[in-house]
Tab-separated table of C-alpha atoms in Angstrom:
chain	number	residue	atom	x	y	z
A	103	UNK	CA	83.106	91.705	74.508
A	104	UNK	CA	86.689	92.440	74.883
A	105	UNK	CA	88.351	93.621	78.125
A	106	UNK	CA	89.515	96.759	76.206
A	107	UNK	CA	86.033	97.351	75.261
A	108	UNK	CA	84.892	96.835	78.997
A	109	UNK	CA	87.373	99.521	80.034
A	110	UNK	CA	86.041	101.890	76.962
A	111	UNK	CA	82.244	101.165	77.114
A	112	UNK	CA	81.378	99.962	80.422
A	113	UNK	CA	83.992	101.990	82.396
A	114	UNK	CA	84.898	105.051	80.839
A	115	UNK	CA	82.384	105.281	78.451
A	116	UNK	CA	79.676	106.179	81.283
A	117	UNK	CA	81.109	109.158	81.734
A	118	UNK	CA	81.521	108.430	85.512
A	119	UNK	CA	85.414	107.513	85.124
A	120	UNK	CA	87.951	109.426	83.056
A	121	UNK	CA	90.834	106.651	83.341
A	122	UNK	CA	90.541	103.014	83.712
A	123	UNK	CA	92.492	99.371	83.570
A	124	UNK	CA	91.548	95.760	84.161
A	125	UNK	CA	94.490	93.820	85.863
A	126	UNK	CA	94.560	89.920	86.008
A	127	UNK	CA	93.621	88.806	90.004
A	128	UNK	CA	97.413	88.442	90.903
A	129	UNK	CA	98.385	91.936	89.361
A	130	UNK	CA	101.065	90.471	87.200
A	131	UNK	CA	99.317	91.276	83.813
A	132	UNK	CA	97.452	94.317	82.231
A	133	UNK	CA	94.466	92.930	80.438
A	134	UNK	CA	92.982	96.880	78.842
A	135	UNK	CA	93.878	100.281	79.934
A	136	UNK	CA	92.847	103.706	78.910
A	137	UNK	CA	95.806	104.962	77.041
A	138	UNK	CA	97.150	107.905	79.498
A	139	UNK	CA	96.374	105.313	82.263
A	140	UNK	CA	99.884	103.809	83.664
A	141	UNK	CA	99.627	101.920	86.889
A	142	UNK	CA	102.843	100.659	87.717
A	143	UNK	CA	103.657	97.427	88.719
A	144	UNK	CA	104.648	98.213	92.074
A	145	UNK	CA	101.063	100.011	92.678
A	146	UNK	CA	99.188	97.308	91.366
A	147	UNK	CA	101.202	94.905	93.911
A	148	UNK	CA	100.489	97.335	96.579
A	149	UNK	CA	96.401	96.977	95.686
A	150	UNK	CA	96.885	93.164	95.667
A	151	UNK	CA	98.715	93.028	98.945
A	152	UNK	CA	95.780	95.153	100.656
A	153	UNK	CA	93.360	92.487	99.343
A	154	UNK	CA	95.383	89.660	100.830
A	155	UNK	CA	95.764	91.685	104.475
A	156	UNK	CA	93.462	90.183	106.350
A	157	UNK	CA	94.259	92.230	109.537
A	158	UNK	CA	91.919	94.675	111.011
A	159	UNK	CA	92.275	97.429	110.461
A	160	UNK	CA	94.115	96.340	107.179
A	161	UNK	CA	97.214	98.407	106.716
A	162	UNK	CA	96.440	100.237	103.473
A	163	UNK	CA	93.742	102.086	105.865
A	164	UNK	CA	96.334	103.762	107.721
A	165	UNK	CA	98.858	104.470	104.611
A	166	UNK	CA	97.091	104.728	101.645
A	167	UNK	CA	97.851	103.258	98.759
A	168	UNK	CA	99.348	104.626	95.091
A	169	UNK	CA	97.613	104.203	91.881
A	170	UNK	CA	99.304	105.860	88.374
A	171	UNK	CA	102.093	107.844	90.404
A	172	UNK	CA	99.179	109.649	92.686
A	173	UNK	CA	98.875	108.938	96.572
A	174	UNK	CA	95.119	108.134	97.678
A	175	UNK	CA	93.983	108.197	101.147
A	176	UNK	CA	91.950	105.231	101.620
A	177	UNK	CA	88.365	105.480	102.532
A	178	UNK	CA	87.208	102.135	102.269
A	179	UNK	CA	89.140	98.682	102.461
A	180	UNK	CA	86.990	95.288	102.333
A	181	UNK	CA	87.632	91.927	100.909
A	182	UNK	CA	86.237	93.453	97.466
A	183	UNK	CA	86.482	96.763	97.321
A	184	UNK	CA	89.101	99.283	98.103
A	185	UNK	CA	88.277	103.095	97.712
A	186	UNK	CA	90.775	106.040	97.239
A	187	UNK	CA	90.363	109.670	97.323
A	188	UNK	CA	93.035	112.827	96.608
A	189	UNK	CA	91.502	116.131	97.210
A	190	UNK	CA	88.040	115.824	94.940
A	191	UNK	CA	89.374	112.932	92.516
A	192	UNK	CA	89.644	109.428	93.284
A	193	UNK	CA	89.976	106.105	92.634
A	194	UNK	CA	87.673	103.072	93.139
A	195	UNK	CA	89.342	99.219	92.602
A	196	UNK	CA	87.286	96.414	92.433
A	197	UNK	CA	88.164	92.696	92.958
A	198	UNK	CA	86.162	90.115	90.956
A	199	UNK	CA	87.542	86.337	90.853
A	200	UNK	CA	89.947	86.784	88.144
A	201	UNK	CA	90.335	90.422	87.668
A	202	UNK	CA	90.995	93.341	89.231
A	203	UNK	CA	89.146	96.468	87.932
A	204	UNK	CA	90.514	100.209	88.523
A	205	UNK	CA	88.779	102.894	87.923
A	206	UNK	CA	89.815	106.518	88.477
A	207	UNK	CA	87.422	110.018	88.346
A	208	UNK	CA	87.544	113.258	88.134
A	209	UNK	CA	86.567	116.334	90.241
A	210	UNK	CA	83.327	116.476	88.714
A	211	UNK	CA	81.964	113.279	89.207
A	212	UNK	CA	80.073	112.133	92.506
A	213	UNK	CA	82.149	109.521	94.200
A	214	UNK	CA	79.215	107.402	94.472
A	215	UNK	CA	78.263	107.503	90.766
A	216	UNK	CA	81.691	106.551	89.760
A	217	UNK	CA	81.812	103.741	92.826
A	218	UNK	CA	78.166	102.228	91.107
A	219	UNK	CA	79.789	102.226	87.666
A	220	UNK	CA	82.568	100.053	89.061
A	221	UNK	CA	80.994	97.708	91.516
A	222	UNK	CA	78.123	97.035	88.587
A	223	UNK	CA	80.779	95.767	86.402
A	224	UNK	CA	82.447	93.724	89.182
A	225	UNK	CA	79.044	91.989	89.789
A	226	UNK	CA	78.076	91.172	85.988
A	227	UNK	CA	82.004	89.356	85.373
A	228	UNK	CA	81.925	87.782	88.781
A	229	UNK	CA	78.199	86.657	87.274
A	230	UNK	CA	80.226	85.410	84.224
A	231	UNK	CA	82.891	83.152	85.904
A	232	UNK	CA	85.168	86.382	86.144
């Protein structure tokens, strides 16, 4: 399956996300993305830096982070997962060995459903060595 197919089918196609993107783990290359989901290079760098932060608590937990021009309040920041909310919408970001999955969910979707969708694709990619 192509990276774009993962975005279109495994993420957005579930109905639990309305936009998604996949980056390399360094955040320097966009492998696939929804056409209306533009994550700026400095935004993905902010995400990559949050994964590198081994402090307790992580800096991103107090400062939040930005995706596609919007600031999100951090609700979860772990070695693999970064979740953020802005009002009733939010983002779920999951890091695998080689990729960073970024999914955006709208107000109408339960955060847990969105998180399960992105986390399950992350698990699947890890099993494949990604």
